[in-house]
Short mmCIF file of C-alpha atoms in Angstrom, two decimals:
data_model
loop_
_atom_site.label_atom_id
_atom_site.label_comp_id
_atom_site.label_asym_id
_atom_site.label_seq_id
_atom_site.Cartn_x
_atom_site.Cartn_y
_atom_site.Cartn_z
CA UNK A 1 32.60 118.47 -54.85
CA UNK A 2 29.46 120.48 -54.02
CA UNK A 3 28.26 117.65 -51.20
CA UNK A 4 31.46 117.30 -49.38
CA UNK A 5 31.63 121.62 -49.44
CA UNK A 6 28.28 121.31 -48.04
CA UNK A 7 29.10 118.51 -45.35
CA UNK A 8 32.21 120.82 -44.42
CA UNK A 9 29.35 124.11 -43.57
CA UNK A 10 28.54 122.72 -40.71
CA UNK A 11 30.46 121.66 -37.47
CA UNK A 12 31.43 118.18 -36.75
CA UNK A 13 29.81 118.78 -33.33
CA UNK A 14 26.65 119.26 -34.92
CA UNK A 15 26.17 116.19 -37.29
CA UNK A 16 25.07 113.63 -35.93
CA UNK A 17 24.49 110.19 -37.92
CA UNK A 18 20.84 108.55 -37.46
CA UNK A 19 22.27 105.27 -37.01
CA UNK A 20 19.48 104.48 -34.87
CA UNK A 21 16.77 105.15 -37.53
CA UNK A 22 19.47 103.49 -40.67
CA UNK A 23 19.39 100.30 -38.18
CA UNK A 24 15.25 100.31 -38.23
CA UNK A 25 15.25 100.58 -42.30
CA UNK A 26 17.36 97.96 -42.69
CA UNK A 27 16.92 95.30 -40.18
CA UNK A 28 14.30 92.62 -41.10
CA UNK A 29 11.02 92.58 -40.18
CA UNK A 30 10.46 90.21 -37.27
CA UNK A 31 9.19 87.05 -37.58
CA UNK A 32 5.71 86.41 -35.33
CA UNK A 33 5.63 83.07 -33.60
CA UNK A 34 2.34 81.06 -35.25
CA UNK A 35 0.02 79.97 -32.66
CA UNK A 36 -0.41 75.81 -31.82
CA UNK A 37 -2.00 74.12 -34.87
CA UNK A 38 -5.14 72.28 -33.79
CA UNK A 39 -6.10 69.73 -36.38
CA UNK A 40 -10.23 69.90 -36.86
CA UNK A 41 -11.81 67.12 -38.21
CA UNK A 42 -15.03 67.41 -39.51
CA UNK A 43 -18.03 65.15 -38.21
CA UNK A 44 -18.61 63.62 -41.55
CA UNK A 45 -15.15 62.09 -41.86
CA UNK A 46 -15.41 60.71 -38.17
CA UNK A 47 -18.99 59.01 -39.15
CA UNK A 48 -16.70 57.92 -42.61
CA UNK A 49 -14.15 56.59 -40.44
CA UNK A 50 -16.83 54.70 -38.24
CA UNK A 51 -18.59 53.32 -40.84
CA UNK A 52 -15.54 51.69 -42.50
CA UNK A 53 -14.27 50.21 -39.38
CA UNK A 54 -17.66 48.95 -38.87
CA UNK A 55 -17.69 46.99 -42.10
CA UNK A 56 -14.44 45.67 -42.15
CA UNK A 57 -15.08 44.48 -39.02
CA UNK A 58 -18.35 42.68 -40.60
CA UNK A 59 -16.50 41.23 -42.95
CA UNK A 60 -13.96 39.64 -40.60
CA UNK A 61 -16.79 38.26 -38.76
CA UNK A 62 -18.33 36.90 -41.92
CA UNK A 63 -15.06 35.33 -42.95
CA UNK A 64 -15.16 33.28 -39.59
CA UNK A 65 -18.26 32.51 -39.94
CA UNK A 66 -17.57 30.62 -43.12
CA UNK A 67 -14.31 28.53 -41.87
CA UNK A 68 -16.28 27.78 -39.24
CA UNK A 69 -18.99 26.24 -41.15
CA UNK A 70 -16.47 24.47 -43.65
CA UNK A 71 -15.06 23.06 -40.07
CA UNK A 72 -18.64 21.75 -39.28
CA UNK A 73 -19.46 20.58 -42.02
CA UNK A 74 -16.21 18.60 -42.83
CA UNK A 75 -16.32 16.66 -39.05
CA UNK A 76 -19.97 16.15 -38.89
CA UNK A 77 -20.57 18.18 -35.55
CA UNK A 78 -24.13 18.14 -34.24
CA UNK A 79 -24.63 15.00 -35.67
CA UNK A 80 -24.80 11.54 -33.81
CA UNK A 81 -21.61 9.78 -33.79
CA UNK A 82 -22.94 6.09 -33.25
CA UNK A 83 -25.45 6.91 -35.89
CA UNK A 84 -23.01 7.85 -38.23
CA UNK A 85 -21.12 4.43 -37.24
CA UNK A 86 -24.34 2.34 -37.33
CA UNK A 87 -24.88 3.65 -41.21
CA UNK A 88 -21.18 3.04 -42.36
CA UNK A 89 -21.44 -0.54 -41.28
CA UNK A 90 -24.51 -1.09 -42.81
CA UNK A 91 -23.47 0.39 -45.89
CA UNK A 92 -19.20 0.93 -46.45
CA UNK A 93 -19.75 3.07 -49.35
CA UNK A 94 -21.61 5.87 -47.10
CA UNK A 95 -18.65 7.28 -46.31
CA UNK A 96 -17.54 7.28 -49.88
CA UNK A 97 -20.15 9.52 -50.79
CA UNK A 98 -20.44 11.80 -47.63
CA UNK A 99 -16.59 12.31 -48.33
CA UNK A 100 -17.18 13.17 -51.90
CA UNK A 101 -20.01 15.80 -50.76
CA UNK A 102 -17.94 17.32 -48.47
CA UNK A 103 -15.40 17.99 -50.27
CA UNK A 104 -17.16 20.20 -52.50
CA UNK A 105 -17.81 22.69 -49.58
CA UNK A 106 -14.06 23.65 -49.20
CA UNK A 107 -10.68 22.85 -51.49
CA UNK A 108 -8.84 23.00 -47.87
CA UNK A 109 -10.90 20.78 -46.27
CA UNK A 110 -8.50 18.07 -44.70
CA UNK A 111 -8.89 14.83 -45.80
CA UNK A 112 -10.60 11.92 -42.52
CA UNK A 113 -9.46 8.26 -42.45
CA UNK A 114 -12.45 6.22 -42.74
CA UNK A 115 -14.05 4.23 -40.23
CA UNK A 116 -13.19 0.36 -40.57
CA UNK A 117 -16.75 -1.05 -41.60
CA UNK A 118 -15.55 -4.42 -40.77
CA UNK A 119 -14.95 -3.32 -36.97
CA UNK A 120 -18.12 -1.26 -36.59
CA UNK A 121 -20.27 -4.11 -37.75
CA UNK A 122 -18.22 -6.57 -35.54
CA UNK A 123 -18.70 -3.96 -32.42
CA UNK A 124 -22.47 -3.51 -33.35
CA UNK A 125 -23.30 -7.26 -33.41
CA UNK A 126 -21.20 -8.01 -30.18
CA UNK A 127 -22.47 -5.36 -28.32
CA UNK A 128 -25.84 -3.79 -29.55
CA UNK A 129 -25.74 -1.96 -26.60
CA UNK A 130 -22.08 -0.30 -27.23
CA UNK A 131 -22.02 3.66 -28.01
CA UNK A 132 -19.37 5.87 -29.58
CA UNK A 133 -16.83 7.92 -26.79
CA UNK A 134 -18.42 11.31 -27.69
CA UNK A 135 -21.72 10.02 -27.48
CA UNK A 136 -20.94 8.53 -24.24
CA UNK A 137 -19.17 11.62 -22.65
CA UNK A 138 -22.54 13.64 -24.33
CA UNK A 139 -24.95 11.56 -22.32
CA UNK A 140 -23.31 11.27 -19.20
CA UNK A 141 -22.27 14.88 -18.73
CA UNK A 142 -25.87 15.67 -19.45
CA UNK A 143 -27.52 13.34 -16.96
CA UNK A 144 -25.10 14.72 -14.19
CA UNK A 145 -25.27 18.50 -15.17
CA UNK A 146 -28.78 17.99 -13.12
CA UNK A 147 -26.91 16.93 -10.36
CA UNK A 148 -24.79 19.77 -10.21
CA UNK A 149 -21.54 18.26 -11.60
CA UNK A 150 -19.20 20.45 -13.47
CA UNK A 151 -16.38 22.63 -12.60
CA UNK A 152 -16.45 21.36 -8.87
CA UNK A 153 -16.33 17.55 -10.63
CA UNK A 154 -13.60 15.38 -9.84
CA UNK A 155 -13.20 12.68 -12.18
CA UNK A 156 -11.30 9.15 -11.27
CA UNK A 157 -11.32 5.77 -13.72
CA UNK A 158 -10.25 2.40 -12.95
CA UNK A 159 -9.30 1.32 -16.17
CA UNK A 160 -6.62 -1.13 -17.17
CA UNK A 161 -3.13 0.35 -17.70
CA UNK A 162 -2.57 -1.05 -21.38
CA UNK A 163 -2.59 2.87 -23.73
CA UNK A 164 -5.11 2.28 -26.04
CA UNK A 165 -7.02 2.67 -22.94
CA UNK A 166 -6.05 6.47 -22.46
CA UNK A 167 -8.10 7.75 -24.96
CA UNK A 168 -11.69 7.63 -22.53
CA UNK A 169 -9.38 9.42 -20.23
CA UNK A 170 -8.82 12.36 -22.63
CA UNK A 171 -12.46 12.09 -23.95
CA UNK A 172 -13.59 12.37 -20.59
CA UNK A 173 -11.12 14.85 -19.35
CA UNK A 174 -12.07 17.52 -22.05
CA UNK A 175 -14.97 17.94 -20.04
CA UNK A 176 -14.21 17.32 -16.56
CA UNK A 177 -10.23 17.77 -16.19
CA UNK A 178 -7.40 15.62 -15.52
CA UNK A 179 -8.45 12.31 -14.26
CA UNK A 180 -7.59 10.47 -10.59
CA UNK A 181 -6.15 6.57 -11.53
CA UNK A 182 -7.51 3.87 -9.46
CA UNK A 183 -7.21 0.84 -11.67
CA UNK A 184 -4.45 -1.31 -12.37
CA UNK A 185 -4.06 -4.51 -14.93
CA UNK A 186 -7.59 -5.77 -16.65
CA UNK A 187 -9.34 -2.60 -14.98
CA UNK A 188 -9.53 -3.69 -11.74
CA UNK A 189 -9.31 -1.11 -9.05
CA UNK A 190 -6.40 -2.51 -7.15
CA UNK A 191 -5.58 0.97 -5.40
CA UNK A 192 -9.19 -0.39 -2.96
CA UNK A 193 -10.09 1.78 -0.26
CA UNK A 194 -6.69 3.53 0.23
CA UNK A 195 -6.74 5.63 -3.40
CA UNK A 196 -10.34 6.03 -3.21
CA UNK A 197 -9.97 7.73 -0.04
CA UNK A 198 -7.38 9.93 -1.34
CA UNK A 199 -9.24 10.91 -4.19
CA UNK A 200 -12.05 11.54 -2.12
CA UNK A 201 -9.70 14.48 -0.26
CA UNK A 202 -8.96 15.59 -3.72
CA UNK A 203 -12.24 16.55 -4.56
CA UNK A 204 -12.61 20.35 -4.75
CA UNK A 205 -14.97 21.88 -2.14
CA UNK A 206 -18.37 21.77 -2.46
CA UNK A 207 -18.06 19.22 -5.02
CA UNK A 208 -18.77 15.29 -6.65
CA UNK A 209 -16.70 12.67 -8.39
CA UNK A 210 -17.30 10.39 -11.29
CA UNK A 211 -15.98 7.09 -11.01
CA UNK A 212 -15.28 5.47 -14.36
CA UNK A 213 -14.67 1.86 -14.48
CA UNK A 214 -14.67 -1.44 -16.48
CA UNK A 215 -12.44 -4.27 -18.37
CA UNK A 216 -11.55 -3.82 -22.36
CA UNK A 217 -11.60 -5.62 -25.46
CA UNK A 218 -10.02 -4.99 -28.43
CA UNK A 219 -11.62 -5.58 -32.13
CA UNK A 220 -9.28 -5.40 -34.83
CA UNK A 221 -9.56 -4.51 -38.57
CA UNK A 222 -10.14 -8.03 -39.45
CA UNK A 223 -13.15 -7.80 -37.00
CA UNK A 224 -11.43 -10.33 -34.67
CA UNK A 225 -13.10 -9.89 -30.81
CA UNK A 226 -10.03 -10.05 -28.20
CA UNK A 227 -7.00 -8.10 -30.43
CA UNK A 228 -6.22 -4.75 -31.45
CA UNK A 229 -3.95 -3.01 -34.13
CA UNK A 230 -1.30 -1.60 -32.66
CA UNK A 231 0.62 1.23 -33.86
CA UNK A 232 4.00 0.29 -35.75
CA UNK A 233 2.86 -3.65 -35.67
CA UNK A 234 2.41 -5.35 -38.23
CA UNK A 235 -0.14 -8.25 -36.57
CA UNK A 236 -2.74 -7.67 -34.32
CA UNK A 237 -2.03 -8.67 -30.81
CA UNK A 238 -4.16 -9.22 -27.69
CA UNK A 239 -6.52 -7.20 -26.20
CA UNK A 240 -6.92 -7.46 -23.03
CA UNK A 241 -3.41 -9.47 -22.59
CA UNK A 242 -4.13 -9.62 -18.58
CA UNK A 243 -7.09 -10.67 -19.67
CA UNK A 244 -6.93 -13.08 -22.32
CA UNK A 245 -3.77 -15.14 -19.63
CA UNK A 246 -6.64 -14.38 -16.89
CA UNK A 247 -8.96 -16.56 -19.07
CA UNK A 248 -5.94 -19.07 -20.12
CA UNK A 249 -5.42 -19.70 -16.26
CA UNK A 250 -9.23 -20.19 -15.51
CA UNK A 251 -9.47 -23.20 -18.26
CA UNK A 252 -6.59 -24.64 -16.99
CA UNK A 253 -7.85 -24.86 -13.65
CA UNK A 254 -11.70 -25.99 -14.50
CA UNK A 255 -9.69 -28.95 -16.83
CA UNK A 256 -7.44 -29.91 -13.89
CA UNK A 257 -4.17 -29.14 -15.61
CA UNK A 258 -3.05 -26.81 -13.11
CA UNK A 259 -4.00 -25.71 -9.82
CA UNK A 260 -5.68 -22.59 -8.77
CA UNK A 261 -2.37 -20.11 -8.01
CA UNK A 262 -2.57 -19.22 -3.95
CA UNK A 263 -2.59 -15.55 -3.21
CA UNK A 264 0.08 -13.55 -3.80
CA UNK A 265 2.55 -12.57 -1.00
CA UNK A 266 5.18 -10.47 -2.77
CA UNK A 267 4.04 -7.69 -5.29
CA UNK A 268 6.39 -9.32 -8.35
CA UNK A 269 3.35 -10.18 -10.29
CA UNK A 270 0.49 -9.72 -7.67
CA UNK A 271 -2.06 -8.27 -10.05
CA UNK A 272 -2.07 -10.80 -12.86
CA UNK A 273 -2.52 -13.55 -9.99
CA UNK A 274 -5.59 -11.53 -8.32
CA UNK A 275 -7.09 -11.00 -12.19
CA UNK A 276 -7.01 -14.61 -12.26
CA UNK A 277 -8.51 -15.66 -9.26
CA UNK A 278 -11.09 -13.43 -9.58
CA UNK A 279 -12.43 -13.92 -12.56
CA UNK A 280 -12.11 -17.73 -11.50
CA UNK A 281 -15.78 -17.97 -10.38
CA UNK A 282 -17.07 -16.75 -13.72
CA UNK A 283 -15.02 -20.12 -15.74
CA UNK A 284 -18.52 -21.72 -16.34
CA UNK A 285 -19.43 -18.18 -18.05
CA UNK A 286 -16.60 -18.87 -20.45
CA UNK A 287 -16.86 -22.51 -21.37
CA UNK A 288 -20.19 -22.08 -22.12
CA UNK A 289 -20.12 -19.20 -24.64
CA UNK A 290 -20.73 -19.17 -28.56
CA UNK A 291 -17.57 -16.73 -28.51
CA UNK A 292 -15.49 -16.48 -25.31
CA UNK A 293 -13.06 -13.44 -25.86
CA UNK A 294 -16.29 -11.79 -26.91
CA UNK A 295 -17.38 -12.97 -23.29
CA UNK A 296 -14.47 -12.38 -21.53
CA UNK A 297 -14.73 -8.67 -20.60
CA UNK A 298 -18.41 -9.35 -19.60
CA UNK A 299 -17.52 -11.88 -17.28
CA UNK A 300 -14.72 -9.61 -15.89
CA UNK A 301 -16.89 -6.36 -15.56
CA UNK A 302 -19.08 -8.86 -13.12
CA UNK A 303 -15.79 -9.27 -11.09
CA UNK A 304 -14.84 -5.79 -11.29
CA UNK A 305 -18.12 -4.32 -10.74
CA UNK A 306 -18.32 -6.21 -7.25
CA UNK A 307 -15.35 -5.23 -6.05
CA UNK A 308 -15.98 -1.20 -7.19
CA UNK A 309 -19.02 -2.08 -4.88
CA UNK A 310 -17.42 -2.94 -2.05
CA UNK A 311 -14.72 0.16 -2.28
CA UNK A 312 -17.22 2.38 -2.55
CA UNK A 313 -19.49 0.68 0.32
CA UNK A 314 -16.17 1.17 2.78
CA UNK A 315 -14.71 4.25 1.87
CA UNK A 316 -17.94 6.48 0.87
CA UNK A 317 -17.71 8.25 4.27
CA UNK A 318 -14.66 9.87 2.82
CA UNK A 319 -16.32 11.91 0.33
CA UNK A 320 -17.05 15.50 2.31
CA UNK A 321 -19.86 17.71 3.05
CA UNK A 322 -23.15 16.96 0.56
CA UNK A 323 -20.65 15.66 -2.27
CA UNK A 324 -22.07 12.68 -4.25
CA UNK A 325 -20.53 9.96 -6.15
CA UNK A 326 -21.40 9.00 -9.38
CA UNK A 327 -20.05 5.42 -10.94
CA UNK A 328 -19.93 4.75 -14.69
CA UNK A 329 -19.11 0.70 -15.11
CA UNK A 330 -19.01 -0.89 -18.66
CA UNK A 331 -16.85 -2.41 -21.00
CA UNK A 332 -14.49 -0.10 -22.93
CA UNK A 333 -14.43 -1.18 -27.03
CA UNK A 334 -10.74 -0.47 -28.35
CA UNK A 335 -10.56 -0.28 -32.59
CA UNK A 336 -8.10 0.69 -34.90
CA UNK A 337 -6.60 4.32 -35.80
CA UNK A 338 -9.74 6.21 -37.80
CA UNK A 339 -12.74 4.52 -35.79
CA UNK A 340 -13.94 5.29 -32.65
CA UNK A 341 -13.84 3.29 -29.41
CA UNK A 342 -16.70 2.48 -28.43
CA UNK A 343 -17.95 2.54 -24.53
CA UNK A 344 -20.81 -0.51 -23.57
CA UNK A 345 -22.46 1.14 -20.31
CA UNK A 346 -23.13 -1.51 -18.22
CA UNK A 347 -23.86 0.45 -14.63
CA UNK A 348 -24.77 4.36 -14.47
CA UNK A 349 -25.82 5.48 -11.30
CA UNK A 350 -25.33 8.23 -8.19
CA UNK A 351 -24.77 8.08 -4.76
CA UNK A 352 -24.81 10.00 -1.26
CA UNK A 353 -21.49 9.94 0.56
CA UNK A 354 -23.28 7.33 2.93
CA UNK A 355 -23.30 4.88 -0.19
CA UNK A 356 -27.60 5.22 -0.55
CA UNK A 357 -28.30 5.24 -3.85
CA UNK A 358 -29.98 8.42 -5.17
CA UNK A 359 -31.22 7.86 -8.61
CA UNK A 360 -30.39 4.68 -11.21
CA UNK A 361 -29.47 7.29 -14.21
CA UNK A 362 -28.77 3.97 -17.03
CA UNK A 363 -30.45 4.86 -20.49
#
């Protein structure tokens, strides 16, 4: 054909394929490498973004706000609790209605067992004097706060062993810590001079203890001075037991049935005999009362309250540097489940570590 006669003119020296130049037609074009993506954000979306983490954080806060004012207002916080007592046993039905009117603030509000009218009015006529735990624990921690009790507080009781009694521990410990035990049956503070000296070392540095002491009496449901409902029984039994065989033994005695029990020498049932012959010297205290269990833990707070004296008198040295030692001394008030024990201050006052007394703080 005329191309290949054409191809054959010339020499095969002399052609010479641009491969070179075919290979640049037909490769493809190279790919450039993009340069890092940098994501801009405008300043409008970040004040966007700032103002709806603001509110949503608003509205969390506002949510809060309102559980915690359903939680308020369904306990009664910031109200007084022996007022609130006082009105229920003049008038059972009060709680009734306050009930009813709180439950319209909140669906989820949990239902409160009702204070036992009957026991409140029975406390309140007793003991006119007699205030609710949290008012108690309000009052004192205030009076010492001056004093410079707090987290440098140590806090010991001499209260009687029987568990109803625990619950002034807890009330108290909320606010001061775990407790130091000093009492033993009835209240009294058999551990003497030895445990208050080692609670004395236990005290942190730089700081005070409060001594909380005194017998107990329970008032029942029925509004019966000297027993207590117990959980999972069906009867209410005595309270104080130690007590209430204390008293038993003294009447014995003072009617010449029985003589007076000579002091202990073995440990088998050491306590109960000491109860008894200590509250001995209060028997005419007992006979002579309108109602004697309703007497009973008067007469013993006398007894205890002399020998707290004493123990403090002896062993005060032990309390170190400036530290000061306040004593609490009543009569604790145990009621059934839904009311409140009740505290009857009896002796509030503070004192150097060389037993002076530095201020009388009773109400």
């Amino acid at each position: 054909c005329a191309d290949s006669l054409y191809l054959q003119s010339f020499p095969s020296s002399s052609f010479i394929m641009p491969l070179p130049l075919v290979g640049k037609v037909f490769a493809p074009a190279p790919v450039e490498e993009p340069d890092d993506v940098i994501l801009e954000i405008s300043p409008e979306l970040v004040q966007l973004f700032f103002f709806v983490f603001v509110a949503w954080g608003m509205l969390i806060l506002f949510e809060l706000d309102v559980i915690r004012r359903k939680i308020v207002g369904g306990f009664g916080f910031g109200t007084s609790d022996t007022a609130s007592m006082q009105s229920i046993a003049a008038d059972p039905a009060s709680w009734v209605t306050e009930a009813a009117v709180n439950s319209t603030k909140g669906a989820a509000a949990a239902p409160k067992t009702p204070p036992n009218p009957v026991t409140v009015s029975k406390v309140l006529s007793s003991y006119s004097s007699a205030i609710t735990n949290a008012d108690l624990v309000s009052r004192v921690s205030s009076a010492l706060d001056k004093y410079g009790y707090g987290d440098t507080t140590l806090l010991a009781t001499s209260l009687c062993c029987d568990e109803v009694n625990r619950e002034l521990d807890r009330d108290f410990g909320k606010y001061y810590g775990e407790h130091f035990s000093m009492g033993g049956l009835a209240g009294f503070a058999f551990g003497g001079v030895t445990s208050f000296g080692a609670m004395a070392h236990h005290i942190p540095t730089g700081g005070d203890c409060l001594i909380v002491y005194g017998p107990h009496v329970g008032v029942d449901s029925d509004g019966n001075v000297g027993k207590i409902n117990r959980r999972g029984r069906k009867a209410s039994g005595a309270c104080c037991g130690s007590g209430a065989a204390a008293a038993g033994y003294v009447d014995a005695v003072r009617k010449g049935t029985r003589d007076p029990d000579t002091p202990a020498t073995n440990a088998l049932d050491a306590q109960q005999t000491f109860v008894g012959n200590m509250l001995l010297p209060h028997g005419h205290r007992l006979e002579a009362a309108e109602d004697t269990m309703a007497e009973l833990p008067l007469a013993m707070f006398d007894a205890q309250n002399e020998l707290m004296q004493q123990i403090v008198a002896a062993a005060c040295g032990e309390v170190g540097g400036d530290g000061k030692i306040a004593l609490l001394g009543g009569v604790q008030i145990n009621t059934p489940a839904g009311t409140p024990d009740y505290f009857l201050p009896m002796s509030f006052e503070i004192r150097d570590n060389r037993g002076r007394l530095i201020q009388n703080l009773m109400w």
